[in-house]
Short mmCIF file of C-alpha atoms in Angstrom, two decimals:
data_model
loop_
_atom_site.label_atom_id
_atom_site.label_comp_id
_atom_site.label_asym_id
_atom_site.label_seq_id
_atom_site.Cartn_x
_atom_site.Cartn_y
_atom_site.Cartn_z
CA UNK A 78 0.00 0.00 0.00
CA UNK A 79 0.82 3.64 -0.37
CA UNK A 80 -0.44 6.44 1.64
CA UNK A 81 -0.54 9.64 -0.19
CA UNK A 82 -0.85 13.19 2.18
CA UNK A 83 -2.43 15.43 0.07
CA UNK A 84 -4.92 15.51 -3.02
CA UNK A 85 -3.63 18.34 -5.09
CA UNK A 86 -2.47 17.70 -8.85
CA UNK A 87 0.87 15.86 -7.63
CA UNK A 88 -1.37 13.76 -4.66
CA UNK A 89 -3.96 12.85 -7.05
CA UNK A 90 -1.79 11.72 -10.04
CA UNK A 91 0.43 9.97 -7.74
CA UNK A 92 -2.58 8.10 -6.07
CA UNK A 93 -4.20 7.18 -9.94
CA UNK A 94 -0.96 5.75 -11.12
CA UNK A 95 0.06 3.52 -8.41
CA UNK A 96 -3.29 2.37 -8.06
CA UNK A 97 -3.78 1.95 -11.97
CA UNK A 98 -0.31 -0.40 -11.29
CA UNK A 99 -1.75 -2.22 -8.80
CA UNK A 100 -0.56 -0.77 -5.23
CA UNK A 101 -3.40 -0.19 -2.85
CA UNK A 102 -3.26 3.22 -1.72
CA UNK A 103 -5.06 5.52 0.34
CA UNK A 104 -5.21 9.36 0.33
CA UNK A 105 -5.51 11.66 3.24
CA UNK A 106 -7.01 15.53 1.99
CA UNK A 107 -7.37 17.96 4.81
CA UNK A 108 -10.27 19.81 3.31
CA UNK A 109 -13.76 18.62 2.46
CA UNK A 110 -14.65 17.04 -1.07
CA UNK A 111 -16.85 19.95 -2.59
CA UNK A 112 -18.95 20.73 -5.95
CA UNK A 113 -16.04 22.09 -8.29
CA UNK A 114 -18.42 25.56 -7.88
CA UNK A 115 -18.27 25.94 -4.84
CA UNK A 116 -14.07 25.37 -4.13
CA UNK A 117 -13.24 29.54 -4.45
CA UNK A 118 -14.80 29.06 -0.88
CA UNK A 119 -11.97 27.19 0.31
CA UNK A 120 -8.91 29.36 -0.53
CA UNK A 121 -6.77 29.13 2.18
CA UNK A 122 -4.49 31.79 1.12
CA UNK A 123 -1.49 33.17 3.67
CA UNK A 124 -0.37 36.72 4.20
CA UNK A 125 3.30 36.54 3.87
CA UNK A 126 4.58 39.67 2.53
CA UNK A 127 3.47 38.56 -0.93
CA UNK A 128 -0.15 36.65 -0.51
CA UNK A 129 0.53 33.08 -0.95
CA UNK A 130 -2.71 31.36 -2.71
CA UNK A 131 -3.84 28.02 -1.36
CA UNK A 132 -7.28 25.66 -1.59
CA UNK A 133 -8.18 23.51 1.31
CA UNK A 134 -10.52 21.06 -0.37
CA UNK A 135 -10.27 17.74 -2.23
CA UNK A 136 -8.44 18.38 -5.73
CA UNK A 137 -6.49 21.62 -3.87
CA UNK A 138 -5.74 24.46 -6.04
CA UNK A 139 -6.30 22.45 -9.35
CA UNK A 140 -9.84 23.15 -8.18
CA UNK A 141 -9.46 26.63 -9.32
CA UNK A 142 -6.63 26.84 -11.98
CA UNK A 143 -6.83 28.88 -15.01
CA UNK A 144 -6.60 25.71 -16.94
CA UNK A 145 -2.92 26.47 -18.56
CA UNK A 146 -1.19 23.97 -19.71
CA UNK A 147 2.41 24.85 -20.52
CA UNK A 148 5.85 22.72 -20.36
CA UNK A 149 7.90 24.13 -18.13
CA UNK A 150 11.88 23.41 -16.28
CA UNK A 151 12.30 20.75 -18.64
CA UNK A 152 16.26 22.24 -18.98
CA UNK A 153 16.44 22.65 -15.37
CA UNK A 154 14.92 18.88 -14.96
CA UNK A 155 16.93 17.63 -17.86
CA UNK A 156 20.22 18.56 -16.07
CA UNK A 157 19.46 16.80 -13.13
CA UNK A 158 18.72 13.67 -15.24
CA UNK A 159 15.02 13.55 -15.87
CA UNK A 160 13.20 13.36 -18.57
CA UNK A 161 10.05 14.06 -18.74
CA UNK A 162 9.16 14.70 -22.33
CA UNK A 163 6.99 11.76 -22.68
CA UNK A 164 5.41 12.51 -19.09
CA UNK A 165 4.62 15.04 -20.91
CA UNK A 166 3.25 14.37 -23.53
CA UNK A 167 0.98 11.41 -21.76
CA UNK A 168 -0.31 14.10 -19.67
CA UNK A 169 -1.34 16.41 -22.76
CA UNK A 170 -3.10 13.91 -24.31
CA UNK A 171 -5.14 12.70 -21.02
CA UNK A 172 -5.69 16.09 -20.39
CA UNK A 173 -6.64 17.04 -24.28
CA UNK A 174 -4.36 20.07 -24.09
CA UNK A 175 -5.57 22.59 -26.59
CA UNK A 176 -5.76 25.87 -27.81
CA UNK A 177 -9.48 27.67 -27.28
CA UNK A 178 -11.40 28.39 -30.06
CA UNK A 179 -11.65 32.05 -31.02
CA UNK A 180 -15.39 32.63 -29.39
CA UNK A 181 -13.77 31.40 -26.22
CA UNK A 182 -11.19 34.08 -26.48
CA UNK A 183 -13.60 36.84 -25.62
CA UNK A 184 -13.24 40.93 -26.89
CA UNK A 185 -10.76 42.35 -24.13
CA UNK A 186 -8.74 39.18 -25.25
CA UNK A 187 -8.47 39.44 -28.15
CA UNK A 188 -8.40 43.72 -27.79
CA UNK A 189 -5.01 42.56 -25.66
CA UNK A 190 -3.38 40.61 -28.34
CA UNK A 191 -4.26 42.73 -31.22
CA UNK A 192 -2.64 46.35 -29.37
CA UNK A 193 0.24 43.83 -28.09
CA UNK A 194 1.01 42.79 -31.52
CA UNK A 195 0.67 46.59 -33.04
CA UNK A 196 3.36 47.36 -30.14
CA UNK A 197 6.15 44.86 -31.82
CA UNK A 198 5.53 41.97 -28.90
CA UNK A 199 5.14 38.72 -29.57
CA UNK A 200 1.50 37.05 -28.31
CA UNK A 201 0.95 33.58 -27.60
CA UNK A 202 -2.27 31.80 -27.19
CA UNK A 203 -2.63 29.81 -24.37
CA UNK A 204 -3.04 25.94 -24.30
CA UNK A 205 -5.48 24.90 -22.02
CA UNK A 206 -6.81 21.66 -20.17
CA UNK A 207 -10.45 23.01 -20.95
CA UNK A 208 -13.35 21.39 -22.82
CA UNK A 209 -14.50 24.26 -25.15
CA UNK A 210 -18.09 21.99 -25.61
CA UNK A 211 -18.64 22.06 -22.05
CA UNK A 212 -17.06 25.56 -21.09
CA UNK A 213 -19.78 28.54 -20.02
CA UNK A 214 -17.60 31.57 -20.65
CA UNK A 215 -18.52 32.66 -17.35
CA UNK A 216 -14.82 33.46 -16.28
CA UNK A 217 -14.83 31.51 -13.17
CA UNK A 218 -12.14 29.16 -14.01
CA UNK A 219 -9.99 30.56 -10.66
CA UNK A 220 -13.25 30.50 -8.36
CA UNK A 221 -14.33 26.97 -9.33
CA UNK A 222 -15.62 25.34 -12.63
CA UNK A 223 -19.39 25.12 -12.21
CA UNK A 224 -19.56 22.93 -15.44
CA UNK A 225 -16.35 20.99 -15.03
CA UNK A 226 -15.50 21.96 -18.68
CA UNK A 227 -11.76 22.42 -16.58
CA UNK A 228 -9.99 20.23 -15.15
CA UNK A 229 -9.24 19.22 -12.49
CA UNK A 230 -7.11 16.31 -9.96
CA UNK A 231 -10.61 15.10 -9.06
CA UNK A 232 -10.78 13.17 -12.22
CA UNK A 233 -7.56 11.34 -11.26
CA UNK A 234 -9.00 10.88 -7.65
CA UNK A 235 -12.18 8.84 -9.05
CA UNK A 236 -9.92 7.45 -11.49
CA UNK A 237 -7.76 6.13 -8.62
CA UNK A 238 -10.57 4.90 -6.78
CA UNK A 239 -12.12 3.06 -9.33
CA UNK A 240 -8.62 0.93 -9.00
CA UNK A 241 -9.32 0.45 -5.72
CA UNK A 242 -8.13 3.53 -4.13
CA UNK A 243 -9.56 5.01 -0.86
CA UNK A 244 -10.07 8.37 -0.41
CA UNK A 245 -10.66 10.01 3.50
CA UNK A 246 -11.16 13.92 3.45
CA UNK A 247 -11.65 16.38 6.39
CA UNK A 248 -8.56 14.74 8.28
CA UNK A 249 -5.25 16.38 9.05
CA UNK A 250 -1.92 14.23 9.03
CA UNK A 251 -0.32 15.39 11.90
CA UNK A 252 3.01 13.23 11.44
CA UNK A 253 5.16 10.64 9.51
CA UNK A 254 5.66 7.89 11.74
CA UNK A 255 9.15 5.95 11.03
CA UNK A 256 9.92 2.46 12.22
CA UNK A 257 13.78 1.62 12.28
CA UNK A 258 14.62 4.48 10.60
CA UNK A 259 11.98 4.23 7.54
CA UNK A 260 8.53 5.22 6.82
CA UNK A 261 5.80 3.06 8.63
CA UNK A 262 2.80 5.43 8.47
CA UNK A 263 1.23 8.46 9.30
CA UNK A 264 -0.71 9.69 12.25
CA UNK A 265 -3.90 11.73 11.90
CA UNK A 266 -4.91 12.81 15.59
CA UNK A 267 -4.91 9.46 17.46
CA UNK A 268 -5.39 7.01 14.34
CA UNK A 269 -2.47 5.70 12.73
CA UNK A 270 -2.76 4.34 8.92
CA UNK A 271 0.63 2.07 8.62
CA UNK A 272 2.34 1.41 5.75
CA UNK A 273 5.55 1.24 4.47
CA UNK A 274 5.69 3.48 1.41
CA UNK A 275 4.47 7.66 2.63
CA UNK A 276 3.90 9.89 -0.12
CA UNK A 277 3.74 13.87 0.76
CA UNK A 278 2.05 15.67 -1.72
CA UNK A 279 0.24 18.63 0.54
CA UNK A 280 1.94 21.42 -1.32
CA UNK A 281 5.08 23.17 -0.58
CA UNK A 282 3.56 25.55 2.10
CA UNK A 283 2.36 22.21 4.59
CA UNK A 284 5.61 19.55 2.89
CA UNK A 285 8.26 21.78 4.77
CA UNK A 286 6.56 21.00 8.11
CA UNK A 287 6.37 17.41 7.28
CA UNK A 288 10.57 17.17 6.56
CA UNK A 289 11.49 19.32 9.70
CA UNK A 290 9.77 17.15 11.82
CA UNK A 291 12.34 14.52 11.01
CA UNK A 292 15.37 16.59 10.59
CA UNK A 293 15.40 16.06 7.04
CA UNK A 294 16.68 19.40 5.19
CA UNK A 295 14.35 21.90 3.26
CA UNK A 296 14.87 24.70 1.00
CA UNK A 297 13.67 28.38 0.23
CA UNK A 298 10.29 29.47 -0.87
CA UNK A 299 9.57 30.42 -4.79
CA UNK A 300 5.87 32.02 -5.74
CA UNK A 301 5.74 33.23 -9.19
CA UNK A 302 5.35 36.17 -7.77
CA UNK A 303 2.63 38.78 -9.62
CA UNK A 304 0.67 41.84 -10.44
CA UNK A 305 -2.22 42.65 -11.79
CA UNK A 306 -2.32 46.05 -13.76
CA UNK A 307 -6.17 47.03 -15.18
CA UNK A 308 -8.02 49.97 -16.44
CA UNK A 309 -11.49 51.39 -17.51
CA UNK A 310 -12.83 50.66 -20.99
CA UNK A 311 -16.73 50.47 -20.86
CA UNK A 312 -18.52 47.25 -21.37
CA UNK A 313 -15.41 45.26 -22.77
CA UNK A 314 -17.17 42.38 -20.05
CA UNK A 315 -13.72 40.73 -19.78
CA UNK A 316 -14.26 39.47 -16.38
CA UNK A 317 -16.06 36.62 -18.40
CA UNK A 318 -13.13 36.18 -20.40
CA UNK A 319 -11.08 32.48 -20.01
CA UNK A 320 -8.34 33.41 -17.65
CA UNK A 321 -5.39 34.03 -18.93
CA UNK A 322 -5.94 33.43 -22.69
CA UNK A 323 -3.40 34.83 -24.05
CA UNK A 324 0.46 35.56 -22.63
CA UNK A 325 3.88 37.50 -24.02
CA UNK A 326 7.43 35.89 -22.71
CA UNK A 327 8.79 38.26 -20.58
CA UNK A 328 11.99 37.86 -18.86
CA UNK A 329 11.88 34.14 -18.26
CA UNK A 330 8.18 34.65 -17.18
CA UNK A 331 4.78 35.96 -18.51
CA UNK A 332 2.38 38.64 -19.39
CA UNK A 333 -0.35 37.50 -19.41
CA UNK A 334 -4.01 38.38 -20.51
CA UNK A 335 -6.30 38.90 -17.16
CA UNK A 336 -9.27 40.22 -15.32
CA UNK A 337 -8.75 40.49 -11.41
CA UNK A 338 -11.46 41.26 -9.35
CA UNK A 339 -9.54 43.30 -6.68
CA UNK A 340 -9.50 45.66 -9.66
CA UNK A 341 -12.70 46.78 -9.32
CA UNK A 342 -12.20 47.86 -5.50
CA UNK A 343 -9.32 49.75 -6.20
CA UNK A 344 -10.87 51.77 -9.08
CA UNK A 345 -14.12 52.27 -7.00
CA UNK A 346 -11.43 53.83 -3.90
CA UNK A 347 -10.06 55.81 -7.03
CA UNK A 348 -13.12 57.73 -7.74
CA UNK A 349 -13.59 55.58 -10.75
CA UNK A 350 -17.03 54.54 -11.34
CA UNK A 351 -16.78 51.10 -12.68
CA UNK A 352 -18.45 47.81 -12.97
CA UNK A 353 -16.78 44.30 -13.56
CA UNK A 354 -18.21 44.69 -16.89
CA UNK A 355 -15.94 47.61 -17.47
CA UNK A 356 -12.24 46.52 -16.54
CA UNK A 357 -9.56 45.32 -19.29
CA UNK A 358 -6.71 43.69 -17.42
CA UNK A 359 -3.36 41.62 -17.52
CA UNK A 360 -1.16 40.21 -15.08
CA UNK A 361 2.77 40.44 -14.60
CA UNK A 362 4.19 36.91 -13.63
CA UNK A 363 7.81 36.86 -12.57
CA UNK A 364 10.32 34.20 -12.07
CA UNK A 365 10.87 34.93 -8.90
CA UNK A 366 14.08 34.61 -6.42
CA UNK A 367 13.84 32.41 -3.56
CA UNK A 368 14.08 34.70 -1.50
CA UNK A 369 11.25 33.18 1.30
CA UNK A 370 10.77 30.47 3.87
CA UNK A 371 8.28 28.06 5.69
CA UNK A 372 8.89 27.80 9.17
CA UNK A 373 5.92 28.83 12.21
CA UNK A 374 5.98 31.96 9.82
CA UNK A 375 5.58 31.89 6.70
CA UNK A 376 7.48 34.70 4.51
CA UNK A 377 7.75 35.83 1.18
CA UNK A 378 10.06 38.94 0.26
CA UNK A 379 10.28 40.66 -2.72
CA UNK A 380 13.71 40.93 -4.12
CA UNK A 381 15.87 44.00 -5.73
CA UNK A 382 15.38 42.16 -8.84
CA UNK A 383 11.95 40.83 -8.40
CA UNK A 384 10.96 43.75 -8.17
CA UNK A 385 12.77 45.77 -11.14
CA UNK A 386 11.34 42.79 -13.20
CA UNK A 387 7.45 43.41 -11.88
CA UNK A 388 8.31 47.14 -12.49
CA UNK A 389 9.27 46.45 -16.05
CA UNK A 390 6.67 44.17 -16.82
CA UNK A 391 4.01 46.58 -15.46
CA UNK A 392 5.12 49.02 -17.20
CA UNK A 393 5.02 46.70 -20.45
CA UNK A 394 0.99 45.57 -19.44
CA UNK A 395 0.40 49.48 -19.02
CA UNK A 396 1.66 50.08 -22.74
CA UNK A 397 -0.67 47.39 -23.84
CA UNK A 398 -3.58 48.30 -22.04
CA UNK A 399 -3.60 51.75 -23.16
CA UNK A 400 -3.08 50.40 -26.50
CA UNK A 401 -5.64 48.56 -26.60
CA UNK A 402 -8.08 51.75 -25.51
CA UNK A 403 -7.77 51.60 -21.74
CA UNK A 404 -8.00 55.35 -19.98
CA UNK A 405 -4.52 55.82 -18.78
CA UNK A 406 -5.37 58.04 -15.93
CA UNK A 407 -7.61 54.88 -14.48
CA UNK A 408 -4.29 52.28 -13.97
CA UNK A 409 -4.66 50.64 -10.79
CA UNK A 410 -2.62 47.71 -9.66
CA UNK A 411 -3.28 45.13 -7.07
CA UNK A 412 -1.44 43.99 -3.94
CA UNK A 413 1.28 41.58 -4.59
CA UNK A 414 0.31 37.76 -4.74
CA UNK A 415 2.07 34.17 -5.42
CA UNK A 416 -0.08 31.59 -7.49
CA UNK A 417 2.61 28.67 -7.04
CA UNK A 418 4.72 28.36 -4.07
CA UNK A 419 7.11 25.77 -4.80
CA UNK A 420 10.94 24.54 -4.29
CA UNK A 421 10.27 23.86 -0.62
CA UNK A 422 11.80 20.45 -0.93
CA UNK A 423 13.11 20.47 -3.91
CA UNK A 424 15.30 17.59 -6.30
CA UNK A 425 19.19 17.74 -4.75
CA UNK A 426 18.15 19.08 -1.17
CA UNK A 427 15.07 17.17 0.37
CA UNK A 428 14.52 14.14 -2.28
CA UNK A 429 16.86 12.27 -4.96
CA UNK A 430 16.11 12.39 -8.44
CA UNK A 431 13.29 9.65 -7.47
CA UNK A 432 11.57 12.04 -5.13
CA UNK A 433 12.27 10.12 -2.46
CA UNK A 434 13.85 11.21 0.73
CA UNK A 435 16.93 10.19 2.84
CA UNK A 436 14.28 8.00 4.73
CA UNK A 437 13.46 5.45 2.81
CA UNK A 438 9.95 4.81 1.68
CA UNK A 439 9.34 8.81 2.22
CA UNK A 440 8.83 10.23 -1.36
CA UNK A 441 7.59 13.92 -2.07
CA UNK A 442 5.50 14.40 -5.57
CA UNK A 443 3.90 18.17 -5.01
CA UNK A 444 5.80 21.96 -6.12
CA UNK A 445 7.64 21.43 -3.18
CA UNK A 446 10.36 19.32 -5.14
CA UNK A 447 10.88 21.75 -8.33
CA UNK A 448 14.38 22.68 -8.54
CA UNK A 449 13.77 26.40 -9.84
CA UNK A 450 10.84 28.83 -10.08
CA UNK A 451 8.36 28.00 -13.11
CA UNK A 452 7.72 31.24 -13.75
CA UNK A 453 4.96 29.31 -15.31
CA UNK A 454 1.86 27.52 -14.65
CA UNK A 455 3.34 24.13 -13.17
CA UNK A 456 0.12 21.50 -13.34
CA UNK A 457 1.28 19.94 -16.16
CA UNK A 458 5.13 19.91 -14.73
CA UNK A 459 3.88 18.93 -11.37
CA UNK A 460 1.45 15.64 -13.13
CA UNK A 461 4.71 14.14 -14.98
CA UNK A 462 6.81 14.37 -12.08
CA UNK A 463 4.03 12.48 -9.75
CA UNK A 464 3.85 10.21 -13.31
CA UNK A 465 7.74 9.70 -13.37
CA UNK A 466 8.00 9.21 -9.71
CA UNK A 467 5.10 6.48 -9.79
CA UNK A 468 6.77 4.39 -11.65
CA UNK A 469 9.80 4.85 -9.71
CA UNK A 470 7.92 3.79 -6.89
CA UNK A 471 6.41 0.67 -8.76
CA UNK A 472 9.86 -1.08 -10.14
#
């Protein structure tokens, strides 16, 4: 048996493919399992200089992605001797990666791309893990599909269980328990599930906790730090716009294409009288330094040159926005956020190139083991490492 800690996309895909091989495994989820409408009730997110975004619930944040599916560290992961390319390309076909069709797109999309393209920059459509027959254009990919057209580590979860998987939600692992030195079990309050091969997959904000407990080593904190930049152009009704539909490569990150709600607050404290209905926006996504850490506090600071690169790229996103026929005297930009901590316990300092730890049996298949920030959505990156490091587990 296996016993995965956490359901998120590296829990999930862990606990399909050992169970599609055979193992019996059973998943722990803190959070409660939850119409995929309903999960924006269960961010969890944490205030740590930069606000860290987290979902408590079964599927974790994969329950409110944008649905992007990009490649991503596949040099970094290359030079540490993995190969993931046809991870990869399992994943994009199980996931029917594709580009949206152009009604999808939406006006302030497409208004984006166009004024992006008349400024010399070169615009990208965005792949996506969406079902374009299924999807409502209601732009509530990041608050929770309410027609699963995205989606999401629940389909691996039911997947897994139809191979005999068991799934237990609303409990909290509260420990690793070792036996002579290797993995035995965990401990949720004062039951203990035993087994002999522990999986921690419950993201790389809870993982850290996990390692310290038993001395094992850890590592800084990368977010993908971001921004988003918007402005006023009347009834453009992006906010029901796909997320993120469109990006520009930007200094080993993104621009992308995106409506933020905190927008509309910050206009309305402008003086600016605005409806969702009214607000074209992007968002500034930076490869980040790892300059943060998970300890009792949990801390994310913004570096000299994380923040000349968010300065840049802002200044970029205002260019296109303007462009495109936003008022320039209504540019507001939200508070600092992080949509993918990772590198907690990452390949060469917590796990081998297996993902598994010094103790043996104790593997780690969530963000917490990427070796550098993304700078890019990482679902697809995090699903063929859990892939790779399944069948690791399995020889």
């Amino acid at each position: 048996m296996a016993i995965v800690i956490g359901s998120g996309a590296g829990g999930a895909a862990t606990a399909r493919y050992l169970a599609e091989a055979g193992h019996d495994v059973l998943m722990i989820e803190r959070g409660p399992d939850v119409p995929g409408k309903d999960a924006g009730n269960y961010y969890a997110n944490v205030d740590a200089g930069v606000r860290l975004m987290r979902t408590f619930c079964l599927g974790g944040t994969t329950m409110v992605s944008g649905g992007n599916a990009l490649r991503c560290l596949e040099g970094e992961l290359g030079s540490l001797g993995i190969d993931l390319a046809d991870h990869y390309a399992a994943v994009e076909e199980e996931l029917e990666v594709q580009m949206l069709p152009d009604d999808l797109l939406g006006d302030g999309t497409r208004r984006l791309m166009d004024a992006a393209c008349r400024i010399g920059l070169s615009v990208h459509r965005m792949p996506k893990f969406i079902n374009p027959d299924l999807c409502c254009k209601d732009g509530l990919c990041v608050f929770g599909c309410p027609s699963d057209a995205r989606w999401s580590a629940i389909r691996f979860i039911r997947k897994a269980e139809e191979f005999g998987a068991r799934v237990i939600t609303e409990r909290v692992a509260d420990e690793v328990i070792l036996r002579n030195g290797e993995a035995a079990g965990v401990r949720c309050g004062n039951e203990i599930f035993w087994d002999d091969r522990v999986v921690l997959a419950a993201g790389a904000l809870e993982t850290p906790g996990f390692l310290k407990a038993l001395s094992l080593p850890t590592a800084p904190l990368f977010a993908d730090t971001f921004v988003s930049i918007g402005g006023f152009l009347p009834d453009i009704y992006m906010n029901r716009d796909v997320p993120m539909g469109a990006y520009i490569p930007f200094d080993g990150g993104f621009i992308l294409t995106h409506y933020s709600r905190p927008l509309h607050a910050l206009m309305n404290e402008k003086g600016i009288s605005a409806q969702p209905e009214d607000i074209i926006g992007m968002m500034v996504k930076i490869k980040d330094e790892d300059y943060g850490s998970v300890n009792n506090t949990i801390v994310k600071i913004v570096s000299v040159q994380d923040a000349e690169r968010l300065i840049r790229g802002s200044a970029f996103a205002a260019s296109i926005l303007v462009e495109a026929g936003a008022d320039p005297a209504t540019l507001v930009t939200a508070p600092l956020r992080g949509s993918h901590p990772c590198g907690t316990a990452r390949i060469g300092v917590s796990v081998d190139t297996n993902l598994e730890t010094a103790i043996p049996g104790l593997y780690v298949t969530d963000a917490s083991v990427l070796p550098a920030s993304p700078g890019a959505p990482p679902i697809l990156a995090i699903i063929a490492l859990a892939r790779y490091a399944a069948g690791k587990m399995s020889l």
